[in-house]
Coordinates of C-alpha atoms in Angstrom, one line a residue:
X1 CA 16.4 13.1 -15.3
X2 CA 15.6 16.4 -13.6
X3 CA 17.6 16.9 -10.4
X4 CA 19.5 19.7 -9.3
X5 CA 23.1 20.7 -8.1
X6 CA 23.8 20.0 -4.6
X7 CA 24.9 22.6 -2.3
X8 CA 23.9 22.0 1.3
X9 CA 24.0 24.5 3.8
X10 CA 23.4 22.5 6.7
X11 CA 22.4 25.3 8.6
X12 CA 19.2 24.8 10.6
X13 CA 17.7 21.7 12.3
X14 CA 20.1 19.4 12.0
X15 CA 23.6 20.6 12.5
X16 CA 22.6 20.4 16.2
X17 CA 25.7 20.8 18.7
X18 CA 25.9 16.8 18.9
X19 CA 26.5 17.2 14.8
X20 CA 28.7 20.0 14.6
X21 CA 31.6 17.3 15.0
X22 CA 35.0 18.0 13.4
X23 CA 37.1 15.0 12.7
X24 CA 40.7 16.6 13.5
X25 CA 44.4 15.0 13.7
X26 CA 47.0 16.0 15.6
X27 CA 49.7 18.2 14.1
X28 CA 49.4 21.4 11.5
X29 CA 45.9 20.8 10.4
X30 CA 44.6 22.5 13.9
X31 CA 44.6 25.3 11.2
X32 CA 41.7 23.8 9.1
X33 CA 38.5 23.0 10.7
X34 CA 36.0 21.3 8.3
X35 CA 32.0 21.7 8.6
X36 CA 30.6 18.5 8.3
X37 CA 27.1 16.8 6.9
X38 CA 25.3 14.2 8.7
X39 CA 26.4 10.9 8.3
X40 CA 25.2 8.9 5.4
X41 CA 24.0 12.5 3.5
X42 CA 22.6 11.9 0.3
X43 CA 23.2 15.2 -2.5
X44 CA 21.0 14.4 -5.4
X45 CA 22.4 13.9 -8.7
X46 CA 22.4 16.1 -11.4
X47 CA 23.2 13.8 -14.9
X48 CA 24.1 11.0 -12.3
X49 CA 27.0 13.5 -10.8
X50 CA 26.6 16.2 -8.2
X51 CA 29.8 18.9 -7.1
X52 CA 29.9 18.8 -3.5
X53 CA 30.2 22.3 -1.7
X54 CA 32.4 21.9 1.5
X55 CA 32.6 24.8 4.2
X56 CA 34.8 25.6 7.1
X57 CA 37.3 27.8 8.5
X58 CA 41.2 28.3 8.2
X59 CA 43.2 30.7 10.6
X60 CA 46.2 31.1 7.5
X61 CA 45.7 32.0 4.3
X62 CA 46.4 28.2 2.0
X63 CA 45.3 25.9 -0.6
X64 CA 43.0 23.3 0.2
X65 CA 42.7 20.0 -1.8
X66 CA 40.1 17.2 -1.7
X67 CA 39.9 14.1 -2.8
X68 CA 37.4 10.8 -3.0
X69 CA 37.3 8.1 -0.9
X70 CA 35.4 4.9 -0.5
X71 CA 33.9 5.0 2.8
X72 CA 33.8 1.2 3.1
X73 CA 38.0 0.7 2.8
X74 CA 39.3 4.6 2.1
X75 CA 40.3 3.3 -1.7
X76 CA 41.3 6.6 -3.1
X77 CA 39.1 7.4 -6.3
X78 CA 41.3 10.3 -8.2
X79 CA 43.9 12.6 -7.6
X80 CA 43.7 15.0 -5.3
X81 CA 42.2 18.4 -6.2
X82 CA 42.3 22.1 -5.2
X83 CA 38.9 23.1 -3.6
X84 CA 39.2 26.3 -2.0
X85 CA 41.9 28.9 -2.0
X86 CA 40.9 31.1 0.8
X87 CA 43.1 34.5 0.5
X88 CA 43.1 35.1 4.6
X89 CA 42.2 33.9 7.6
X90 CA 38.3 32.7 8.4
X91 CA 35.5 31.4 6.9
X92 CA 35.8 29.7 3.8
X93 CA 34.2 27.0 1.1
X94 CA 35.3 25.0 -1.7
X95 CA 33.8 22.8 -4.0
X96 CA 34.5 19.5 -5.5
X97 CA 32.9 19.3 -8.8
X98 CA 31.8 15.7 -11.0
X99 CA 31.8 13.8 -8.0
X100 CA 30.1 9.8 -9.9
X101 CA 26.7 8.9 -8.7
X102 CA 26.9 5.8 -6.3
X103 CA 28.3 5.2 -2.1
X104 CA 29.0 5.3 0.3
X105 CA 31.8 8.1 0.1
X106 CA 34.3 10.3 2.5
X107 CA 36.3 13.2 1.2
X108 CA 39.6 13.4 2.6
X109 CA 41.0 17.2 3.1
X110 CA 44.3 18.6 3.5
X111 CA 46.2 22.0 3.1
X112 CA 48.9 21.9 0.5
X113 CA 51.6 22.9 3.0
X114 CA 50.6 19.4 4.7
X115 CA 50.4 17.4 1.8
X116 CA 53.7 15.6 2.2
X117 CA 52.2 14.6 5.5
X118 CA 50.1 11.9 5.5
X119 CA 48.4 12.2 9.1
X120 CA 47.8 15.7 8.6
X121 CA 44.7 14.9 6.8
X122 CA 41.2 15.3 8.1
X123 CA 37.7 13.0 6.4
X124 CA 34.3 13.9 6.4
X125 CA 31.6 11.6 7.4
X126 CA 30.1 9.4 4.9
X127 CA 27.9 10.4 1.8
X128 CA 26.2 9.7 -1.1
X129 CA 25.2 11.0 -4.6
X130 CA 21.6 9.4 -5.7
X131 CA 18.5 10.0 -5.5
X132 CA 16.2 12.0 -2.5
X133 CA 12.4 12.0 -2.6
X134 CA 9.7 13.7 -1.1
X135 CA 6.7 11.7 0.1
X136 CA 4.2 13.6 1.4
X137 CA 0.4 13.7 1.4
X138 CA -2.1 12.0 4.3
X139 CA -2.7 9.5 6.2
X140 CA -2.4 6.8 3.3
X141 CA 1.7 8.0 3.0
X142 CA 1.5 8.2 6.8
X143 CA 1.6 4.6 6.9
X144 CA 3.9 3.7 4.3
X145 CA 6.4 4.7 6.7
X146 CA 4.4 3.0 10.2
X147 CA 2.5 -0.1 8.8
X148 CA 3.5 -3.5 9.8
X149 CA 2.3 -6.8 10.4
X150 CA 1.3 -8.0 13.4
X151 CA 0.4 -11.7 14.4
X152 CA -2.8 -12.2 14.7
X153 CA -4.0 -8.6 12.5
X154 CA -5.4 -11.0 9.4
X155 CA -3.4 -8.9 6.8
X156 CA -4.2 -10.4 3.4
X157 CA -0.8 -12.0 2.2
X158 CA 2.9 -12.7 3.9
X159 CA 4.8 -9.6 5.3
X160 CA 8.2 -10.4 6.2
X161 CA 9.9 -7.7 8.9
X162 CA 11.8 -5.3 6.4
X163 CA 15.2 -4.7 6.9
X164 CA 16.2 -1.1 5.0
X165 CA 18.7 -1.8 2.2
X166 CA 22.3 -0.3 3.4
X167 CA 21.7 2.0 0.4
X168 CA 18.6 3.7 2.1
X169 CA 18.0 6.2 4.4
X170 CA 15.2 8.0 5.8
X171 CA 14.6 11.8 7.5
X172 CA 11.7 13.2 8.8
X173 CA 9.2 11.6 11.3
X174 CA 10.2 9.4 13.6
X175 CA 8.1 6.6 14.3
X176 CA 4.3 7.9 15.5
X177 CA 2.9 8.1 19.1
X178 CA 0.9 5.0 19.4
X179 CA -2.1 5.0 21.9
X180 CA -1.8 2.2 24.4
X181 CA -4.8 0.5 22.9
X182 CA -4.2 1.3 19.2
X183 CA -1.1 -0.3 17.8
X184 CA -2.0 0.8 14.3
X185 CA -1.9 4.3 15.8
X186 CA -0.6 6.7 13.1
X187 CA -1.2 10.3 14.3
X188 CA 2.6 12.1 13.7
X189 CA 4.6 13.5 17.3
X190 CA 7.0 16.2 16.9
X191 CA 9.6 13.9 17.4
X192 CA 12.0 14.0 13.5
X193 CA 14.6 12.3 12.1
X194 CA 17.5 15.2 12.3
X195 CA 20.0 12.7 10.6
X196 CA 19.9 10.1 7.6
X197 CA 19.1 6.9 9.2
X198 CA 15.6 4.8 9.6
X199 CA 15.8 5.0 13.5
X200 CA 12.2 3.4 14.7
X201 CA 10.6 3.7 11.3
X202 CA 9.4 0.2 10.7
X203 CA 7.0 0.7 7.7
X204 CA 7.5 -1.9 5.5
X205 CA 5.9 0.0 2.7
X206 CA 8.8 2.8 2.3
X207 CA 11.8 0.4 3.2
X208 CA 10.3 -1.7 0.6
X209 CA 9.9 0.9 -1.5
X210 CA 13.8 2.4 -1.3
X211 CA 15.0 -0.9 -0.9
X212 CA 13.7 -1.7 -4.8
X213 CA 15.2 1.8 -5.8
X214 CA 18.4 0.7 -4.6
X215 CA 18.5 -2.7 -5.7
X216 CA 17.6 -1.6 -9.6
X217 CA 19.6 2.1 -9.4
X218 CA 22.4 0.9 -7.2
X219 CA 22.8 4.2 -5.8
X220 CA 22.2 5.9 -2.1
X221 CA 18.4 6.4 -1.6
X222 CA 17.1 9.3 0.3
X223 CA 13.3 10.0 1.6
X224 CA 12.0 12.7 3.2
X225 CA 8.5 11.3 5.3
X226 CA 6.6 14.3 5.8
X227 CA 3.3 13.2 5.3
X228 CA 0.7 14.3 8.0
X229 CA -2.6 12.4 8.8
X230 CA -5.7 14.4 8.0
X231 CA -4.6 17.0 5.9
X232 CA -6.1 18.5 2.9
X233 CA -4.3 20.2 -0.3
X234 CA -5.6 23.3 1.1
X235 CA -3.6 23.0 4.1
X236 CA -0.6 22.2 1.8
X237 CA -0.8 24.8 -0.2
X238 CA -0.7 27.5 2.7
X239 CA 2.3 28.8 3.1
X240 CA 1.9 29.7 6.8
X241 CA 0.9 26.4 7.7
X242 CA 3.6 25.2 10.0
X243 CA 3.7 21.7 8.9
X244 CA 4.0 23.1 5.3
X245 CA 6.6 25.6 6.5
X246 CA 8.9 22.2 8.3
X247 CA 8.5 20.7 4.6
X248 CA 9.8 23.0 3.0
X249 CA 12.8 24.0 5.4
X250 CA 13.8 19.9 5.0
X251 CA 13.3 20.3 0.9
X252 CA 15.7 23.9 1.4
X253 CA 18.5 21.7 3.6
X254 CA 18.7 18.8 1.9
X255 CA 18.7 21.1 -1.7
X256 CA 17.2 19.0 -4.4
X257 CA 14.7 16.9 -5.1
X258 CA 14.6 13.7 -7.8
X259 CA 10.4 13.0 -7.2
X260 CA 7.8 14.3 -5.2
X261 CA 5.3 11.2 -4.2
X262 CA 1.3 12.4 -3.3
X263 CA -0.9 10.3 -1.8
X264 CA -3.7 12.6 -0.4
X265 CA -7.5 13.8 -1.5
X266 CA -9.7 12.3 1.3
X267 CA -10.6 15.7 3.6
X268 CA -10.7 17.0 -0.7
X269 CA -13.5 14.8 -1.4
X270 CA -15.3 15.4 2.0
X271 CA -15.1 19.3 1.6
X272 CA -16.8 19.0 -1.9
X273 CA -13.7 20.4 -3.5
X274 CA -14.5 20.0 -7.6
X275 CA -12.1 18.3 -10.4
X276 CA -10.8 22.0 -11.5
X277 CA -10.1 23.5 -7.8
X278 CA -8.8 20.6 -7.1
X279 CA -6.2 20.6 -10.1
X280 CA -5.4 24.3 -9.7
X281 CA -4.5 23.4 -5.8
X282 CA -2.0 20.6 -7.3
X283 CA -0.7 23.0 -9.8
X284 CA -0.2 25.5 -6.7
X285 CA 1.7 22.4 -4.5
X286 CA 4.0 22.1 -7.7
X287 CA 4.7 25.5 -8.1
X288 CA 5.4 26.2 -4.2
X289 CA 8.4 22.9 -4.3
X290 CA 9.5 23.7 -7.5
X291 CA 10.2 27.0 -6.0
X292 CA 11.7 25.9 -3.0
X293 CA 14.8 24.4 -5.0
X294 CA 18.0 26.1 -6.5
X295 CA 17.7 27.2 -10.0
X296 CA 14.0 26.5 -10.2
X297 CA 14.6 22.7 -11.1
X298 CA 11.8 20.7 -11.6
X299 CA 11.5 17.3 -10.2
X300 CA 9.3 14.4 -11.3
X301 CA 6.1 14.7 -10.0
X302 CA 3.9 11.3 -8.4
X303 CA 0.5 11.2 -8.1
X304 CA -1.2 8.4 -6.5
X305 CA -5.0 8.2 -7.4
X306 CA -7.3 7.7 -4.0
X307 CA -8.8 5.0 -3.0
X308 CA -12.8 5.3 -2.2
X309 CA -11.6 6.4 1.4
X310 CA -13.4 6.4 4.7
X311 CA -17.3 5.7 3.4
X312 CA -18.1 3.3 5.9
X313 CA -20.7 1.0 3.3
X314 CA -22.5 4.7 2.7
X315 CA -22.8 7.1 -0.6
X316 CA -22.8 10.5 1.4
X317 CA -19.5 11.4 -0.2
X318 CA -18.9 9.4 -3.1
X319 CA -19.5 11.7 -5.3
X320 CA -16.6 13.6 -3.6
X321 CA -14.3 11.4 -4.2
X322 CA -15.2 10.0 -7.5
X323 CA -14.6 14.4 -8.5
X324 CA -10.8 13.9 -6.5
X325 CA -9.9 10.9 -8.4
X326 CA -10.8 12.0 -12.2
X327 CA -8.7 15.5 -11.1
X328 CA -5.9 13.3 -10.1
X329 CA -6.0 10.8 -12.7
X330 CA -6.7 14.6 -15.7
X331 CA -4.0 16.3 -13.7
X332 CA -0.6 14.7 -14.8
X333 CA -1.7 15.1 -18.6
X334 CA -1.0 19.0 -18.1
X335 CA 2.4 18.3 -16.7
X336 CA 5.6 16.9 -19.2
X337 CA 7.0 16.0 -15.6
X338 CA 4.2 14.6 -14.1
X339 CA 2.9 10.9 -13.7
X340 CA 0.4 8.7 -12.4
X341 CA 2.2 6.6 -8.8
X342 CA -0.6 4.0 -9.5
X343 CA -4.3 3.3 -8.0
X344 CA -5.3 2.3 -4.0
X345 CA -8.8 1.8 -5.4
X346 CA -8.3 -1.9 -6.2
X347 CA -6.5 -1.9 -2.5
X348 CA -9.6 -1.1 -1.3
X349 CA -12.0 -3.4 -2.5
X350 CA -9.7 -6.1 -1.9
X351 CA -9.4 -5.0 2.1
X352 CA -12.7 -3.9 2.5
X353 CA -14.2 -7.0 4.5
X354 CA -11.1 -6.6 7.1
X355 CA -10.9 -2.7 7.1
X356 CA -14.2 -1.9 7.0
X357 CA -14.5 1.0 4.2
X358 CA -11.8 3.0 6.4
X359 CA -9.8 4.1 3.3
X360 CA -6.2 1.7 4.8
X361 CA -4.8 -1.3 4.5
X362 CA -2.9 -3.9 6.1
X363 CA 1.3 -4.0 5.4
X364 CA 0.8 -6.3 2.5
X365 CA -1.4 -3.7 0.8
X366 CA 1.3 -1.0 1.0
X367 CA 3.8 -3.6 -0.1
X368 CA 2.0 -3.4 -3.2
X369 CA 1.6 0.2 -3.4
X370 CA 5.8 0.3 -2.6
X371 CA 6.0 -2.0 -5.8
X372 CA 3.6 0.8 -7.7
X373 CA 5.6 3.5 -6.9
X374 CA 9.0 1.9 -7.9
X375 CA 7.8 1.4 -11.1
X376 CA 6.3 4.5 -11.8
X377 CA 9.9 6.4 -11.0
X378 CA 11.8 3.3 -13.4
X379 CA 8.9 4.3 -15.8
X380 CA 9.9 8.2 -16.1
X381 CA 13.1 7.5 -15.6
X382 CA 13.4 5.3 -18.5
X383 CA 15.4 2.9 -16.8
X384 CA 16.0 0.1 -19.2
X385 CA 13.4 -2.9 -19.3
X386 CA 11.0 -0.3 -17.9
X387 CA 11.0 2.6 -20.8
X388 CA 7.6 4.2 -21.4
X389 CA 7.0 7.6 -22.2
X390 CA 9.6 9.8 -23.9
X391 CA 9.6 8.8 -27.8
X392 CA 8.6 5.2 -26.6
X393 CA 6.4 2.8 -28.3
X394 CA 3.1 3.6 -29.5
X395 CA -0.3 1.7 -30.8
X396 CA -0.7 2.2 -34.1
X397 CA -3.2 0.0 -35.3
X398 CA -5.2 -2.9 -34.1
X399 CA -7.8 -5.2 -35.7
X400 CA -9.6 -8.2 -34.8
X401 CA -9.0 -11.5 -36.1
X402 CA -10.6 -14.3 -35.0
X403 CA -11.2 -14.7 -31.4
X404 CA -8.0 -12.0 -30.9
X405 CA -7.5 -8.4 -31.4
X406 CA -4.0 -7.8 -33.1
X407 CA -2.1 -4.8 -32.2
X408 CA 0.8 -3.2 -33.8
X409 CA 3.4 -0.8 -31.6
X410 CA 5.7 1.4 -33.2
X411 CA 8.6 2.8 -31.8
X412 CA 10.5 5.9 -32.8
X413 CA 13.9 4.8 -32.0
X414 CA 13.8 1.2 -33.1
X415 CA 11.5 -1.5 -30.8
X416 CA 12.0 -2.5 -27.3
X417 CA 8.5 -4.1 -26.7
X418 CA 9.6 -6.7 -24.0
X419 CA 8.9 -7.5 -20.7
X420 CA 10.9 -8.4 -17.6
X421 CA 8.6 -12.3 -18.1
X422 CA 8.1 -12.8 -21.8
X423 CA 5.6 -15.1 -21.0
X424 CA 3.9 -12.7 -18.5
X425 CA 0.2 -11.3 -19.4
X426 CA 0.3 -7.2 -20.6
X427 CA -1.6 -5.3 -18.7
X428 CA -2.9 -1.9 -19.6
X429 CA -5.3 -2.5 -22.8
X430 CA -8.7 -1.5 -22.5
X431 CA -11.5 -1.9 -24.8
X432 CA -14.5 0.9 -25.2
X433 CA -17.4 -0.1 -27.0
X434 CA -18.5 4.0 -27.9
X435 CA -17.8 5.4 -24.7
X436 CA -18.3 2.8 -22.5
X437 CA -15.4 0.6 -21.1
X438 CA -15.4 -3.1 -20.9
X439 CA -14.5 -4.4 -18.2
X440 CA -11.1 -6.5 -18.0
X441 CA -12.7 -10.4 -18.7
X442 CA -15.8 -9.1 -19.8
X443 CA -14.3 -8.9 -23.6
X444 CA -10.9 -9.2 -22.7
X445 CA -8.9 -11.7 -21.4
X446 CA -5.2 -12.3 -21.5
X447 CA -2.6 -10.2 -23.5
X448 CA 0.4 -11.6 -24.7
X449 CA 3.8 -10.1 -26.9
X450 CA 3.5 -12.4 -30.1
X451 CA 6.4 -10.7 -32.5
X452 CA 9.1 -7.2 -32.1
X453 CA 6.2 -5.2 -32.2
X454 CA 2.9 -6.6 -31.6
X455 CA 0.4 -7.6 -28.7
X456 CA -2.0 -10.3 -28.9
X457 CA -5.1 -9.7 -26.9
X458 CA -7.5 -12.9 -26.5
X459 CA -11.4 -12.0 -26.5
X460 CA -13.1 -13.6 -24.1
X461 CA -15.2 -16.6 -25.6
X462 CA -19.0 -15.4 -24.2
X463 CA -18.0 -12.3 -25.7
X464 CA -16.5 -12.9 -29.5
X465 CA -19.7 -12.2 -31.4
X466 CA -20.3 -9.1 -29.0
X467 CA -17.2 -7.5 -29.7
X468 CA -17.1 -8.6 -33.5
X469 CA -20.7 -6.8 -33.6
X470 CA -18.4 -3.6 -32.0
X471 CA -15.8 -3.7 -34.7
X472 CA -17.9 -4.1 -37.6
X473 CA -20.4 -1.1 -36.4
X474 CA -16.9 1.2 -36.1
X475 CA -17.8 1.4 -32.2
X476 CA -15.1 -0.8 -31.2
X477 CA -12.0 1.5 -29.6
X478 CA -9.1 0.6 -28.5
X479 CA -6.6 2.2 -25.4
X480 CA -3.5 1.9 -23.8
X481 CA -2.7 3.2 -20.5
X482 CA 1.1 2.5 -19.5
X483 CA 1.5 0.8 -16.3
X484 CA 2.8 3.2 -13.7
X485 CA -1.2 4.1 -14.6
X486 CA -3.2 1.1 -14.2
X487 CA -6.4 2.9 -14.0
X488 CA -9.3 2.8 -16.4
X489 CA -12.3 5.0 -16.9
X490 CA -15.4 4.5 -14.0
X491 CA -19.0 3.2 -14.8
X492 CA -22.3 5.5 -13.8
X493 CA -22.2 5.5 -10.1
X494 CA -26.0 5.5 -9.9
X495 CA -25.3 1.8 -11.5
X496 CA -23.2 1.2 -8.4
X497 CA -25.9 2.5 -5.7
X498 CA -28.8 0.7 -7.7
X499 CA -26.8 -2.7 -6.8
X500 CA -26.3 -2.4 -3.2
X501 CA -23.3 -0.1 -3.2
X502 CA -21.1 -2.4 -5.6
X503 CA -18.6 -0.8 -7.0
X504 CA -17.6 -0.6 -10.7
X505 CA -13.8 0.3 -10.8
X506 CA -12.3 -1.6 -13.6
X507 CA -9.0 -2.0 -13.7
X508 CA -6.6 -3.3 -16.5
X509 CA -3.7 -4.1 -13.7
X510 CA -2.6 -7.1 -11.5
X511 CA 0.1 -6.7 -9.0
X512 CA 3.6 -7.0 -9.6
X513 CA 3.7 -7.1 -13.1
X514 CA 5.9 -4.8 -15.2
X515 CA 4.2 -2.3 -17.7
X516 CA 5.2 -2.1 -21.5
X517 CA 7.6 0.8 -23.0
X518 CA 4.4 2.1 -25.0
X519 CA 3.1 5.3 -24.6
X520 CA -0.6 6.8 -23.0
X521 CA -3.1 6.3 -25.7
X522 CA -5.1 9.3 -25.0
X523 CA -7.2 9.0 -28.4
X524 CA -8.6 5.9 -28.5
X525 CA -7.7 3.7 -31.2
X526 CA -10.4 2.4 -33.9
X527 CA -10.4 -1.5 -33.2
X528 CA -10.7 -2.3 -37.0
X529 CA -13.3 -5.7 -38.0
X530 CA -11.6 -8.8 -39.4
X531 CA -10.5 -8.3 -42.9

């Protein structure tokens, strides 16, 4: 799990007057003042621990000891320690080292010539060690954090008001300006977050999001909202851009990141950016956060593939953003820490009759895309029930037989091919015939776990003698993309303007299922004929 070691400064925007609180007791400990983090701070973990650096100032040379609280009851967890042993008068800092992954938290302080005095004792405000993510990007992660449903807006499915998990917090923009006749208004203020909380944000696509990183992780959950509308990666990756430089201050404070999430490449695909300038900028965005955090530690990187964006029933930029999304979808296979956040495409065609072509959704839509996200991070993460990736599973063979396709996963550390729903269909197998895709119930229908390591794919029925003619010519491949990546390949997009500007995404992915633990098959497998 990449992370890094916690040490914040809490030096700039947010240790405002109103935070620069210390929490003092009557009696000897006047001597020892305590600089404290916002409430409800999350330090990222580092091998599910973090040491916690803690600063202040002392007018007498001392010892100073720490120790772990809950913040719920002030259960002491361990003994107390010796954090700092400042040799005069003045500034000093101390650290508390292997503090356990999980919240909320207080430290309790004290000097040792106090220690026999139990109310000469000072706590700080409450923290946690988890997880904090970046989510950044356009207009797309804009509204992850502003979306909601209103009565009467037609969104496509049932949006409950979300309430944020007491695990989850949120810094960065407030809730946007909203014009007086545009509700949906999404254009960011200048108005921030300068403390760990949600305030106004209402979007119930990142409290839905945190809110399923907390439930499966059980541990404090941090995001940083720092999307802006409109933006391009060219903004992004110039470092005098203001917005850019306000990012990075926020990754600097809050001093390690778990995942970066990307959701951008509209204003790409309009400028005509191509596939490599476009993956060069990305590899330019990584390198700028990765230097941004102590001891050059790299966190997971999330790319979420666009959506067809803002072309209004037209072609005029199509080609633009066709170039975007096969540079965003190429891009992660460069990068061991690097991964696909899912598709919006898919999002888009299902919206289009209510939004028009305009590249957003309604709140159920970016429910979904919540869902997409979580899974990607259990994905790389390896959580278990949601491995994929690192020595996972792997297709090793598949043949037809009869009116199924057999395929046989093997596993370098013994076989976890399951699901969360046995009896839940597998997505992610897709079938080529030479080079060509076909499309998900065109010669594939359901897929099914039949043994400890193999998948049972059925063949559609119109289709058997097709696909049997595949196989037996050797033309018949077969791949696996694992689900945080539920994209396949795109047909000819003059096919898609000579039939009225249909379009020919396929997709081997429904929502809210779970992937497999198998890896990317990025050679496609021979699909061998019936024996």
């Amino acid at each position: 799990v990449p992370a890094a070691r916690a040490d914040p400064t809490m030096s700039r925007w947010w240790l405002t007057a109103t935070l620069l609180l210390v929490i003092l007791v009557p009696g000897r400990l006047d001597a020892l003042d305590v600089e404290p983090w916002p409430d409800r701070f999350v330090f990222q973990r580092v091998d599910d621990r973090a040491d916690i650096t803690i600063r202040g100032t002392t007018e007498t040379a001392t010892t100073i000891e720490a120790r772990l609280l809950t913040a719920a009851d002030g259960t002491p967890i361990g003994p107390w320690r010796a954090v700092a042993r400042p040799a005069a008068a003045g500034p000093w800092h101390g650290q508390l080292d292997d503090v356990p992954s999980g919240g909320w938290y207080r430290l309790e302080l004290r000097t040792v010539e106090a220690s026999a005095n139990a109310e000469n004792r000072v706590e700080t405000p409450r923290f946690g060690v988890g997880i904090v993510i970046a989510m950044i990007g356009q207009s797309n992660m804009v509204k992850m954090f502003t979306e909601i449903a209103f009565p009467g807006d037609q969104d496509r499915g049932t949006v409950e008001k979300a309430s944020p998990h007491p695990l989850t917090v949120c810094l960065g923009y407030r809730r946007p300006r909203l014009a007086a006749d545009r509700i949906h208004g999404y254009n960011r203020g200048e108005n921030y977050l300068q403390s760990p909380t949600w305030g106004d944000v209402t979007g119930v696509g990142a409290i839905r999001f945190a809110n399923r990183l907390a439930t499966t992780l059980d541990l404090p959950i941090l995001l940083l909202d720092y999307a802006i509308d409109g933006t391009s990666i060219r903004q992004w990756t110039d470092l005098s851009w203001p917005r850019w430089q306000r990012f990075a201050t926020a990754v600097e404070e809050v001093g390690d990141l778990e995942a970066v999430f990307w959701h951008q490449g509209f204003n790409d695909a309009r400028a005509g950016m191509s596939k490599a300038e476009y993956m060069a900028a990305l590899d330019r965005l990584d390198a700028q956060i990765l230097a941004l955090l102590p001891e050059a530690r790299r966190p997971n990187m999330f790319i979420a593939v666009q959506n067809r964006g803002d072309y209004g029933y037209r072609t005029l930029y199509d080609d633009g953003y066709d170039t975007v999304r096969h540079a965003q979808l190429a891009w992660p296979a460069r990068h061991r820490h690097a991964f696909h956040a899912g598709t919006t495409v898919d999002l888009d065609l299902a919206t289009r009759d209510f939004h028009r072509g305009n590249g957003h959704f309604p709140a159920s839509q970016y429910e979904i895309l919540a869902d997409r996200y979580a899974r990607a991070l259990f994905h790389a993460l390896t959580i278990p029930g949601w491995e994929h990736g690192v020595e996972g599973g792997y297709v090793t063979h598949a043949e037809i037989q009869g009116e199924t396709i057999l395929v046989t996963v093997g596993h370098q550390h013994g076989t976890r091919l399951r699901l969360r729903d046995p009896a839940a269909d597998v997505e992610g197998f897709v079938i080529h015939e030479g080079d060509r895709p076909l499309r998900l119930g065109r010669g594939l229908g359901t897929a099914r776990i039949v043994g400890a390591n193999e998948v049972r794919l059925t063949i559609d029925p119109a289709h058997v003698t097709e696909v049997a003619r595949a196989a037996r010519a050797g033309t018949l491949r077969l791949t696996y993309l694992a689900g945080q990546n539920p994209f396949a390949q795109q047909n000819s997009e003059l096919g898609r303007r000579q039939t009225g500007n249909v379009l020919y995404d396929d997709f081997a992915y429904a929502p809210g299922r779970d992937g497999l633990p198998i890896n990317h098959t990025p050679t496609p497998i021979v699909i061998e004929p019936s024996p």
